Coordinates of C-alpha atoms and ligand atoms in Angstrom, one line a residue:
M74 CA 0.0 0.0 0.0
K75 CA 2.1 2.8 -1.3
D76 CA 2.3 5.9 1.0
A77 CA -0.4 4.6 3.4
Q78 CA -0.1 5.9 7.0
L79 CA -1.6 4.8 10.2
I80 CA -4.0 7.5 11.3
D81 CA -6.8 6.7 13.7
S82 CA -10.3 8.3 13.9
F83 CA -9.0 10.9 16.4
N84 CA -6.3 12.0 14.0
R85 CA -3.5 10.4 15.9
Q86 CA -0.7 9.0 13.8
I87 CA 0.7 5.7 15.0
R88 CA 4.5 5.6 14.8
Y89 CA 5.5 3.2 17.5
L90 CA 4.9 -0.5 17.8
R91 CA 5.5 -2.6 20.9
L92 CA 6.1 -6.2 19.7
S93 CA 5.9 -8.9 22.3
V94 CA 8.1 -11.8 21.3
T95 CA 7.0 -14.2 24.1
D96 CA 4.5 -14.3 27.0
R97 CA 7.0 -16.3 29.0
C98 CA 9.4 -15.0 31.6
N99 CA 12.2 -16.1 33.8
L100 CA 10.7 -14.0 36.7
R101 CA 7.2 -13.7 38.2
C102 CA 6.9 -10.1 39.3
T103 CA 4.0 -9.9 41.7
Y104 CA 2.4 -6.8 40.1
C105 CA 2.7 -8.3 36.6
M106 CA 1.8 -12.0 36.9
A107 CA -0.2 -14.3 39.2
E108 CA 1.7 -17.1 40.8
D109 CA 0.2 -19.8 38.6
M110 CA 0.4 -18.6 35.0
Q111 CA -0.8 -20.5 32.0
F112 CA 1.5 -19.7 29.0
L113 CA 0.6 -20.0 25.4
P114 CA 1.3 -23.3 23.6
K115 CA 4.0 -22.9 21.0
S116 CA 1.7 -23.4 18.0
Q117 CA -0.2 -20.3 19.1
V118 CA 2.9 -18.0 19.2
L119 CA 4.0 -16.3 16.1
T120 CA 7.2 -17.7 14.6
L121 CA 10.1 -15.3 14.3
E122 CA 9.4 -15.2 10.5
E123 CA 5.8 -14.1 11.2
M124 CA 7.0 -11.5 13.7
A125 CA 9.4 -10.1 11.1
A126 CA 6.6 -9.9 8.5
V127 CA 4.4 -8.1 11.0
G128 CA 7.2 -5.6 11.8
E129 CA 7.9 -5.1 8.1
A130 CA 4.2 -4.3 7.5
F131 CA 4.1 -1.7 10.3
V132 CA 7.3 0.0 9.1
A133 CA 6.0 0.1 5.5
L134 CA 3.0 2.0 7.1
G135 CA 5.1 4.7 8.7
V136 CA 6.1 3.1 12.1
E137 CA 9.5 4.6 13.0
K138 CA 10.2 2.8 16.3
I139 CA 9.8 -0.8 17.4
R140 CA 10.2 -2.0 21.0
L141 CA 10.8 -5.7 21.5
T142 CA 9.3 -6.8 24.8
G143 CA 7.3 -9.6 26.4
G144 CA 7.2 -11.5 28.8
E145 CA 11.0 -11.4 28.9
P146 CA 12.2 -11.0 25.3
L147 CA 15.6 -12.6 26.0
V148 CA 14.0 -16.0 26.8
R149 CA 12.8 -16.2 23.2
K150 CA 15.3 -18.2 21.2
G151 CA 16.4 -16.3 18.1
V152 CA 15.4 -12.9 19.3
V153 CA 18.8 -11.5 18.3
S154 CA 18.3 -12.6 14.7
L155 CA 14.8 -11.0 14.7
A156 CA 16.4 -7.8 16.0
E157 CA 19.0 -7.9 13.2
R158 CA 16.2 -8.3 10.6
L159 CA 14.0 -5.5 12.0
S160 CA 16.8 -3.0 12.5
S161 CA 17.8 -3.2 8.9
L162 CA 14.3 -2.1 7.7
N163 CA 14.2 1.0 5.6
G164 CA 12.3 3.7 7.5
L165 CA 12.8 2.3 11.0
R166 CA 14.5 5.0 13.1
E167 CA 14.9 3.0 16.3
L168 CA 14.8 -0.6 17.5
V169 CA 14.7 -0.8 21.3
M170 CA 14.0 -3.4 23.9
T171 CA 12.6 -3.7 27.4
S172 CA 14.2 -6.5 29.5
N173 CA 14.4 -7.6 33.1
G174 CA 18.2 -7.7 32.7
V175 CA 18.7 -11.2 34.0
L176 CA 20.1 -12.6 30.7
L177 CA 21.9 -9.5 29.6
T178 CA 25.4 -10.7 30.5
Q179 CA 24.9 -13.3 27.7
H180 CA 23.1 -11.1 25.1
A181 CA 23.9 -7.4 25.6
Q182 CA 26.8 -7.2 23.0
A183 CA 24.9 -9.3 20.5
L184 CA 21.9 -7.0 20.8
V185 CA 24.0 -3.9 20.2
D186 CA 25.6 -5.6 17.2
A187 CA 22.2 -6.5 15.9
G188 CA 21.1 -2.8 15.9
V189 CA 19.2 -2.5 19.2
S190 CA 20.1 1.1 20.1
R191 CA 18.5 1.6 23.5
I192 CA 17.4 -0.7 26.3
N193 CA 15.1 -0.3 29.3
I194 CA 16.0 -2.5 32.2
S195 CA 13.4 -3.1 35.0
I196 CA 14.7 -3.0 38.6
D197 CA 12.2 -2.5 41.4
S198 CA 14.5 -3.0 44.4
L199 CA 18.2 -2.9 45.1
Q200 CA 17.8 -5.2 48.2
A201 CA 18.4 -8.9 47.6
E202 CA 15.7 -10.3 49.8
R203 CA 13.1 -7.8 48.7
F204 CA 14.0 -8.3 45.0
K205 CA 13.5 -12.0 45.5
T206 CA 10.1 -11.4 47.1
L207 CA 8.9 -9.0 44.4
T208 CA 10.0 -11.3 41.6
R209 CA 9.1 -14.5 43.5
F210 CA 12.6 -16.0 42.9
G211 CA 14.9 -13.6 41.1
S212 CA 18.4 -12.7 42.1
I213 CA 19.3 -9.0 42.1
D214 CA 23.0 -9.9 41.4
D215 CA 21.9 -11.2 37.9
V216 CA 20.3 -7.8 37.2
F217 CA 23.3 -5.8 38.5
A218 CA 25.6 -7.9 36.3
G219 CA 23.1 -7.4 33.4
I220 CA 23.2 -3.6 33.8
D221 CA 27.0 -3.6 33.8
A222 CA 27.0 -5.7 30.7
A223 CA 24.6 -3.3 29.0
I224 CA 26.8 -0.3 29.9
K225 CA 29.9 -2.2 28.6
A226 CA 28.2 -3.2 25.4
G227 CA 27.6 0.5 24.5
F228 CA 23.9 1.0 24.0
K229 CA 23.1 4.6 23.0
K230 CA 20.8 4.9 26.0
I231 CA 20.0 2.8 29.0
K232 CA 17.0 3.6 31.2
L233 CA 16.0 1.8 34.3
N234 CA 12.3 1.2 35.0
A235 CA 10.8 0.8 38.4
V236 CA 7.1 0.2 39.3
I237 CA 6.7 1.8 42.7
M238 CA 4.2 0.3 45.2
K239 CA 3.2 1.8 48.5
G240 CA 4.5 -0.4 51.4
H241 CA 6.5 -2.6 49.1
N242 CA 9.3 -0.5 47.6
D243 CA 8.4 3.2 48.0
D244 CA 11.1 3.6 50.6
E245 CA 13.6 2.9 47.7
I246 CA 12.7 5.8 45.5
L247 CA 15.8 7.8 46.5
D248 CA 18.1 4.8 46.5
L249 CA 17.0 3.7 43.0
T250 CA 17.5 7.3 41.8
Q251 CA 21.0 7.5 43.4
F252 CA 21.8 4.1 41.8
A253 CA 20.9 5.5 38.4
I254 CA 22.9 8.7 39.0
D255 CA 26.0 6.6 40.1
K256 CA 25.7 4.5 36.9
G257 CA 25.1 7.5 34.7
L258 CA 21.7 6.2 33.6
D259 CA 18.1 7.5 33.3
I260 CA 15.3 6.1 35.4
S261 CA 11.5 6.0 35.0
F262 CA 9.0 5.5 37.8
I263 CA 5.8 3.7 36.6
E264 CA 2.4 3.7 38.3
E265 CA 1.1 0.2 38.7
M266 CA -1.8 -0.6 36.3
P267 CA -4.7 -2.9 37.1
L268 CA -4.0 -5.4 34.3
G269 CA -4.8 -9.1 35.1
D270 CA -5.8 -10.8 38.3
I271 CA -2.9 -11.1 40.8
N272 CA -2.9 -12.7 44.2
S273 CA -0.1 -11.0 46.0
H274 CA -1.6 -7.6 47.0
I275 CA -4.6 -5.4 46.5
R276 CA -3.6 -2.8 43.9
A277 CA -5.9 -0.1 45.3
Q278 CA -3.9 -0.2 48.5
T279 CA -0.4 0.0 46.9
S280 CA -1.0 2.6 44.3
L281 CA 1.2 5.6 44.5
S282 CA 1.0 8.6 42.1
S283 CA 3.8 10.1 40.1
A284 CA 3.2 13.4 41.9
S285 CA 4.0 11.7 45.3
I286 CA 7.2 10.1 43.8
S287 CA 8.2 13.5 42.5
D288 CA 7.8 15.1 45.9
V289 CA 10.1 12.4 47.4
L290 CA 12.7 13.2 44.8
K291 CA 12.6 16.9 45.5
S292 CA 13.3 16.3 49.1
R293 CA 16.8 15.3 48.2
Y294 CA 17.6 16.6 44.7
T295 CA 17.4 19.9 42.9
T296 CA 15.6 19.2 39.6
Q297 CA 14.5 21.1 36.6
E298 CA 11.8 20.2 34.0
S299 CA 13.5 18.5 31.1
D300 CA 12.8 19.5 27.5
F301 CA 13.8 15.9 26.5
E302 CA 11.2 14.8 24.1
D303 CA 11.2 11.9 21.6
P304 CA 8.5 12.3 19.0
A305 CA 8.2 8.6 18.5
S306 CA 8.1 7.8 22.2
G307 CA 4.9 9.5 23.2
P308 CA 4.1 11.0 26.5
S309 CA 6.3 10.7 29.5
R310 CA 7.2 13.6 31.7
Y311 CA 10.9 14.0 32.5
I312 CA 12.9 16.0 35.0
Q313 CA 16.6 16.4 35.0
I314 CA 18.5 15.9 38.3
T315 CA 20.7 19.0 38.4
D316 CA 24.5 18.5 37.9
T317 CA 24.0 14.9 36.9
N318 CA 23.5 13.0 33.6
T319 CA 20.3 11.5 34.9
K320 CA 16.8 12.2 33.8
V321 CA 13.9 10.9 35.8
G322 CA 10.8 9.9 33.9
F323 CA 7.3 9.5 35.2
I324 CA 4.9 7.1 33.5
S325 CA 1.5 8.0 34.9
P326 CA -1.2 5.9 33.3
M327 CA -3.4 6.1 36.4
S328 CA -3.0 9.8 37.5
N329 CA -2.5 11.5 34.2
N330 CA -4.4 10.5 31.1
F331 CA -2.1 10.9 28.1
C332 CA -4.3 9.2 25.6
G333 CA -4.7 12.4 23.5
S334 CA -1.1 12.1 22.2
C335 CA -1.0 8.3 22.1
N336 CA 1.1 7.2 19.1
R337 CA 1.5 3.4 19.8
V338 CA -0.1 0.0 19.3
R339 CA 1.0 -3.4 20.6
V340 CA 1.2 -6.8 19.0
T341 CA 1.1 -9.8 21.4
A342 CA 3.2 -12.9 21.0
E343 CA 0.1 -14.7 19.6
G344 CA -0.3 -12.0 17.1
Q345 CA -3.2 -10.0 18.6
L346 CA -3.0 -6.3 17.5
L347 CA -4.0 -4.4 20.6
L348 CA -5.1 -1.0 19.8
C349 CA -5.1 0.3 23.4
L350 CA -3.4 -1.0 26.6
G351 CA -6.5 -0.4 28.6
N352 CA -9.2 -1.7 26.2
E353 CA -9.9 -5.0 24.5
H354 CA -10.1 -3.7 21.0
S355 CA -8.0 -5.9 18.9
L356 CA -7.4 -7.7 15.6
D357 CA -6.1 -11.2 15.1
L358 CA -3.0 -10.7 12.9
R359 CA -1.9 -14.3 13.3
S360 CA -4.7 -15.7 11.1
I361 CA -4.0 -12.9 8.5
V362 CA -0.2 -13.5 8.4
R363 CA -0.8 -17.3 8.2
E364 CA -3.7 -17.4 5.7
R365 CA -3.6 -14.2 3.6
P366 CA -0.3 -12.3 4.2
D367 CA -1.0 -10.0 1.3
D368 CA -3.8 -8.4 3.3
L369 CA -1.6 -7.6 6.3
Q370 CA -1.1 -3.9 5.5
S371 CA -4.7 -3.1 4.5
E372 CA -6.1 -4.9 7.6
I373 CA -3.7 -2.9 9.9
V374 CA -4.7 0.3 8.2
N375 CA -8.4 -0.4 8.7
A376 CA -8.0 -1.5 12.3
M377 CA -6.8 2.0 13.2
Q378 CA -10.4 3.2 12.9
R379 CA -11.2 1.0 16.0
K380 CA -8.5 2.5 18.2
P381 CA -10.5 3.9 21.2
E382 CA -10.1 7.5 22.3
R383 CA -8.8 6.7 25.8
H384 CA -8.4 4.2 28.6
Y385 CA -10.2 4.3 31.9
F386 CA -8.3 2.6 34.7
D387 CA -9.7 2.1 38.2
P388 CA -7.3 0.5 40.7
N389 CA -10.3 -1.0 42.5
E390 CA -11.5 -2.8 39.4
I391 CA -9.9 -5.2 36.9
T392 CA -11.5 -4.5 33.6
I393 CA -8.6 -6.0 31.6
R394 CA -8.0 -9.7 32.4
R395 CA -4.8 -9.8 30.3
H396 CA -1.7 -9.6 32.4
M397 CA 1.0 -7.1 31.5
S398 CA 3.3 -10.0 30.5
A399 CA 0.8 -11.2 27.9
T400 CA 0.1 -7.6 26.8
G401 CA 3.7 -6.7 26.0
G402 CA 4.8 -3.9 28.3
Ligands
SAM703 N1 10.2 -8.6 31.2 C1 10.6 -7.3 30.7 C2 10.7 -6.3 31.9 O1 10.3 -6.6 33.0 O2 11.3 -5.2 31.7 C3 9.7 -6.7 29.7 C4 8.2 -6.9 29.8 S1 7.5 -6.1 31.2 C5 5.8 -6.5 31.1 C6 7.6 -4.4 30.7 C7 7.4 -3.4 31.8 O3 6.1 -3.4 32.3 C8 8.3 -3.5 33.0 O4 9.0 -2.3 33.3 C9 7.3 -3.9 34.2 O5 7.8 -3.4 35.4 C10 6.1 -3.2 33.7 N2 4.8 -3.7 34.3 C11 4.5 -5.0 34.4 N3 3.2 -5.1 35.0 C12 2.8 -3.9 35.2 C13 1.7 -3.3 35.8 N4 0.7 -4.1 36.2 N5 1.6 -2.0 35.9 C14 2.6 -1.2 35.5 N6 3.7 -1.6 34.9 C15 3.9 -3.0 34.8
SF4_704 FE1 8.6 -10.9 33.7 FE2 8.8 -8.4 33.1 FE3 6.5 -9.3 34.0 FE4 8.5 -9.1 35.7 S1 7.5 -7.4 34.7 S2 7.2 -10.9 35.4 S3 10.2 -9.5 34.4 S4 7.4 -9.8 32.1

């Protein structure tokens, strides 16, 4: 479809695709997954070839940035070769990844060599015992080693991500920020979203707004609003910690509705095109890529008309049964 673009019915142009390469993970973060998760059988997951075809279709339609995510993208065999293939697409400005960092000692250099320019690494606690509790069995030392491997490998940008929950890790806001400063990295604090049933805590009791996190930061650091803006990244507010290289981002899906400037869609590992994180509107791309691949682009263009105007999240209510790991964070 020559010169087609992805414009939805609210005149938003979609330039950013989050592609989940697996719903599986080597951790079980309490806010993301229930203890007992059912994962997709292999036959229902897109092959790497099919994922590449989906990525190609989006780039041909004007998508400039792809984020490989999951589940944990690094548990998917062949993800580096997928990265290589996507990064060479004409028109793609950036290929990036979100990872829990556990396997980065093995893969960081290969990812950089394959054209992954930036990486977000999730780290919700610096304390070994607490990290283990939050992830159900993870070792913080693996993540520390992964972060160091990523720094050594030479990504253009590394950002840490932390979901902050009242009573669980909100006493580490300053420690996590100082860790980022000491490593020369950026960090984003994320408000927990009510995606999927979990059994570890009641989300309404742990939710903490970005404004409260910002207040904690200002108790120690001098900050200034940052003009940092990435047109393909969409809305995230940043502040600069004065006299450091560190920017702190706030991702506020609960307290600040940023849907008006939404520029992204997601594709799950089973090939569902999700038009909004907080709604069920979707299109089954797997059957299209398997049965009538020539229609892929036109079906994606048409699906944009079904992108909802905004999400409505209520921490007291789970309206979306999909876990974040299945959604593609
Ligand atoms: N496994 C990788 C990781 O943890 O970075 C990538 C996938 S994970 C689903 C992507 C991001 O979503 C992580 O930063 C994670 O902390 C965040 N996340 C997961 N569940 C969430 C929830 N319910 N609310 C807000 N953020 C969540
Ligand atoms: Fe796995 Fe990432 Fe979900 Fe944690 S947040 S369980 S690392 S997918």
